[in-house]
Amino acid sequence: MPLSKRIYELRKSNGMSQEALAEKINVSRQSISKWESGETIPEIGHIIELSKVFGVSTDYLLLSGEAESLTNRTKQLEEQQENLQAKMKKEHVKSFRILSSCFIYAVALAVFFFLQLPLPYLEPFGNTLSTALIELAIVFFLSSAIVIEVNLQIVKKHLFTVFNNEDNQNENKENNDEG
C-alpha cells in the first residue's frame, strides 16, 4: 500500500478530518490533501509527526507493501516448517513402529527355533511336524499380540505429544494475539 493511501486510511480510522490532522502536525489542510492524493510526499519530520499522531512506526508508514509481504512470507515459511516437522515426526514414528515390530518378530522366531531343539523337557510333546506348526502358531499369535500392544503404545504416545504441542501452540497464539 502506498504512503498516500496509508495516511488516508490511518486518518479515517482515527476519525480525523484533514483539518484536524493538519492542526496536530502544524501543516496546512492542502498539504494533507496533497499527501493523500500522492501529489507530494511529506518531509521526514512530518513523517515522524504522523507516526506519533497515529501511534505507528515510521517503518509502517514508509515500507508499506514490503513490510506486509515480508510478514506474510515469514508466516508462510513458518507454516511450511511446522508442516515439514510434523511430517518428519510422523515418518519417524512409522519407522520406529516398523523396526520394533521386526525386532519382536525376530525374537519370536528365535524362540520358535529354540523350541525346535531336542530338549528333554519337550520330549512328551514329540518332535512331529504338527507339533512344530502348533508351536509356530502359538509363537506367532503371542508375538502378534505383543506387536499390536507395542504399536498402540507408540501411537498413543505420539498422539499425546501431538495434542500437547497443538495445545501449547494455540495458547502461544492466544497470548500473542492478546499482547
CSV table of C-alpha atoms in Angstrom, one decimal:
chain,number,residue,atom,x,y,z
A,1,MET,CA,0.0,0.0,0.0
A,2,PRO,CA,1.5,3.4,-1.0
A,3,LEU,CA,2.2,6.0,1.6
A,4,SER,CA,-0.6,8.3,0.4
A,5,LYS,CA,-3.2,5.6,0.9
A,6,ARG,CA,-1.8,4.6,4.2
A,7,ILE,CA,-2.0,8.2,5.5
A,8,TYR,CA,-5.6,8.4,4.3
A,9,GLU,CA,-6.7,5.1,5.9
A,10,LEU,CA,-5.0,6.0,9.2
A,11,ARG,CA,-6.6,9.4,9.3
A,12,LYS,CA,-10.1,7.9,8.6
A,13,SER,CA,-9.6,5.0,11.0
A,14,ASN,CA,-8.7,7.6,13.7
A,15,GLY,CA,-11.8,9.6,12.9
A,16,MET,CA,-9.9,12.7,11.9
A,17,SER,CA,-10.6,15.3,9.3
A,18,GLN,CA,-7.8,16.7,7.1
A,19,GLU,CA,-8.1,19.9,9.1
A,20,ALA,CA,-7.7,18.2,12.5
A,21,LEU,CA,-4.7,16.2,11.3
A,22,ALA,CA,-3.1,19.3,9.7
A,23,GLU,CA,-3.5,21.1,13.1
A,24,LYS,CA,-1.8,18.3,15.0
A,25,ILE,CA,1.3,18.3,12.8
A,26,ASN,CA,1.4,22.1,12.0
A,27,VAL,CA,0.8,22.0,8.3
A,28,SER,CA,-2.0,23.2,6.0
A,29,ARG,CA,-5.0,21.2,5.1
A,30,GLN,CA,-3.9,21.4,1.5
A,31,SER,CA,-0.6,19.6,2.4
A,32,ILE,CA,-2.6,16.8,3.9
A,33,SER,CA,-4.8,16.6,0.8
A,34,LYS,CA,-1.7,16.5,-1.5
A,35,TRP,CA,-0.1,13.8,0.6
A,36,GLU,CA,-3.2,11.7,0.5
A,37,SER,CA,-3.6,12.2,-3.3
A,38,GLY,CA,0.0,11.3,-3.9
A,39,GLU,CA,0.9,14.6,-5.4
A,40,THR,CA,3.6,15.2,-2.9
A,41,ILE,CA,5.4,13.2,-0.2
A,42,PRO,CA,5.7,14.5,3.4
A,43,GLU,CA,9.2,15.6,4.6
A,44,ILE,CA,10.9,13.2,7.1
A,45,GLY,CA,10.0,15.5,10.0
A,46,HIS,CA,6.3,15.3,9.1
A,47,ILE,CA,6.5,11.5,8.7
A,48,ILE,CA,7.8,11.3,12.2
A,49,GLU,CA,5.0,13.5,13.4
A,50,LEU,CA,2.4,11.4,11.5
A,51,SER,CA,3.8,8.2,13.1
A,52,LYS,CA,3.4,9.8,16.6
A,53,VAL,CA,-0.1,11.0,15.9
A,54,PHE,CA,-1.3,7.7,14.5
A,55,GLY,CA,0.7,5.6,17.0
A,56,VAL,CA,2.6,3.6,14.3
A,57,SER,CA,6.2,3.2,13.4
A,58,THR,CA,7.8,5.2,10.6
A,59,ASP,CA,8.6,1.8,9.0
A,60,TYR,CA,4.9,1.1,8.9
A,61,LEU,CA,4.3,4.3,7.0
A,62,LEU,CA,7.2,4.1,4.7
A,63,LEU,CA,7.6,0.4,4.0
A,64,SER,CA,4.0,0.0,3.0
A,65,GLY,CA,3.9,-3.2,0.9
A,66,GLU,CA,7.4,-4.5,1.6
A,67,ALA,CA,6.8,-5.0,5.3
A,68,GLU,CA,3.5,-6.7,4.8
A,69,SER,CA,4.8,-9.0,2.2
A,70,LEU,CA,7.8,-9.9,4.4
A,71,THR,CA,5.5,-10.6,7.3
A,72,ASN,CA,3.2,-12.8,5.2
A,73,ARG,CA,6.2,-14.6,3.7
A,74,THR,CA,7.6,-15.3,7.1
A,75,LYS,CA,4.3,-16.7,8.3
A,76,GLN,CA,4.1,-18.9,5.2
A,77,LEU,CA,7.6,-20.2,5.8
A,78,GLU,CA,6.9,-20.9,9.5
A,79,GLU,CA,3.7,-22.9,8.5
A,80,GLN,CA,5.8,-24.8,5.9
A,81,GLN,CA,8.4,-25.6,8.6
A,82,GLU,CA,5.8,-26.8,11.0
A,83,ASN,CA,4.2,-29.0,8.4
A,84,LEU,CA,7.6,-30.4,7.5
A,85,GLN,CA,8.4,-31.1,11.1
A,86,ALA,CA,5.1,-32.8,11.6
A,87,LYS,CA,5.6,-34.9,8.5
A,88,MET,CA,9.1,-35.9,9.7
A,89,LYS,CA,7.8,-36.8,13.1
A,90,LYS,CA,5.1,-39.0,11.5
A,91,GLU,CA,7.7,-40.7,9.4
A,92,HIS,CA,9.9,-41.2,12.4
A,93,VAL,CA,7.1,-42.8,14.4
A,94,LYS,CA,6.2,-45.0,11.4
A,95,SER,CA,9.9,-46.2,11.1
A,96,PHE,CA,10.0,-46.8,14.8
A,97,ARG,CA,6.9,-48.9,14.7
A,98,ILE,CA,8.2,-51.0,11.8
A,99,LEU,CA,11.6,-51.5,13.5
A,100,SER,CA,10.0,-52.5,16.8
A,101,SER,CA,7.7,-54.9,15.0
A,102,CYS,CA,10.5,-56.5,13.1
A,103,PHE,CA,12.5,-56.9,16.3
A,104,ILE,CA,9.6,-58.6,18.1
A,105,TYR,CA,9.1,-61.0,15.3
A,106,ALA,CA,12.8,-61.8,15.2
A,107,VAL,CA,12.7,-62.6,18.9
A,108,ALA,CA,9.6,-64.7,18.3
A,109,LEU,CA,11.5,-66.7,15.5
A,110,ALA,CA,14.4,-67.2,17.8
A,111,VAL,CA,12.0,-68.6,20.5
A,112,PHE,CA,10.4,-70.8,17.9
A,113,PHE,CA,13.8,-72.2,16.7
A,114,PHE,CA,14.8,-72.7,20.4
A,115,LEU,CA,11.7,-74.8,20.8
A,116,GLN,CA,12.8,-77.0,17.9
A,117,LEU,CA,15.9,-78.0,19.7
A,118,PRO,CA,15.9,-81.5,21.2
A,119,LEU,CA,15.3,-80.6,24.8
A,120,PRO,CA,14.5,-83.2,27.4
A,121,TYR,CA,11.5,-81.3,28.9
A,122,LEU,CA,9.9,-81.1,25.5
A,123,GLU,CA,10.0,-84.9,24.9
A,124,PRO,CA,6.5,-85.5,26.0
A,125,PHE,CA,5.2,-83.4,23.1
A,126,GLY,CA,7.2,-85.1,20.5
A,127,ASN,CA,9.0,-83.7,17.5
A,128,THR,CA,6.4,-84.0,14.8
A,129,LEU,CA,5.5,-81.6,12.1
A,130,SER,CA,2.2,-80.9,13.6
A,131,THR,CA,3.8,-80.1,17.0
A,132,ALA,CA,6.2,-77.6,15.2
A,133,LEU,CA,3.2,-76.0,13.4
A,134,ILE,CA,1.3,-75.6,16.7
A,135,GLU,CA,4.4,-74.1,18.4
A,136,LEU,CA,4.8,-71.8,15.4
A,137,ALA,CA,1.2,-70.7,15.6
A,138,ILE,CA,1.4,-70.1,19.3
A,139,VAL,CA,4.6,-68.1,19.0
A,140,PHE,CA,3.2,-66.1,16.0
A,141,PHE,CA,0.0,-65.4,17.9
A,142,LEU,CA,1.8,-64.2,21.0
A,143,SER,CA,4.3,-62.1,19.1
A,144,SER,CA,1.5,-60.5,17.1
A,145,ALA,CA,-0.3,-59.6,20.3
A,146,ILE,CA,2.9,-58.0,21.6
A,147,VAL,CA,3.4,-56.1,18.3
A,148,ILE,CA,-0.1,-54.8,18.4
A,149,GLU,CA,0.3,-53.6,22.0
A,150,VAL,CA,3.6,-52.0,21.4
A,151,ASN,CA,2.4,-50.2,18.3
A,152,LEU,CA,-0.7,-49.0,20.2
A,153,GLN,CA,1.6,-47.6,22.9
A,154,ILE,CA,3.8,-45.9,20.4
A,155,VAL,CA,0.8,-44.3,18.6
A,156,LYS,CA,-0.8,-43.3,21.9
A,157,LYS,CA,2.4,-41.6,23.0
A,158,HIS,CA,2.8,-39.9,19.6
A,159,LEU,CA,-0.8,-38.6,19.7
A,160,PHE,CA,-0.4,-37.4,23.2
A,161,THR,CA,2.7,-35.4,22.2
A,162,VAL,CA,0.9,-34.0,19.1
A,163,PHE,CA,-2.1,-32.9,21.1
A,164,ASN,CA,0.1,-31.3,23.8
A,165,ASN,CA,2.1,-29.4,21.1
A,166,GLU,CA,-1.1,-28.2,19.4
A,167,ASP,CA,-2.5,-27.0,22.8
A,168,ASN,CA,0.8,-25.2,23.5
A,169,GLN,CA,0.8,-23.6,20.0
A,170,ASN,CA,-2.8,-22.5,20.5
A,171,GLU,CA,-2.0,-21.0,23.9
A,172,ASN,CA,1.0,-19.2,22.4
A,173,LYS,CA,-1.1,-17.8,19.6
A,174,GLU,CA,-3.8,-16.6,22.0
A,175,ASN,CA,-1.1,-15.0,24.2
A,176,ASN,CA,0.5,-13.3,21.2
A,177,ASP,CA,-2.9,-12.0,20.0
A,178,GLU,CA,-3.6,-10.6,23.4
A,179,GLY,CA,-0.2,-9.0,23.8
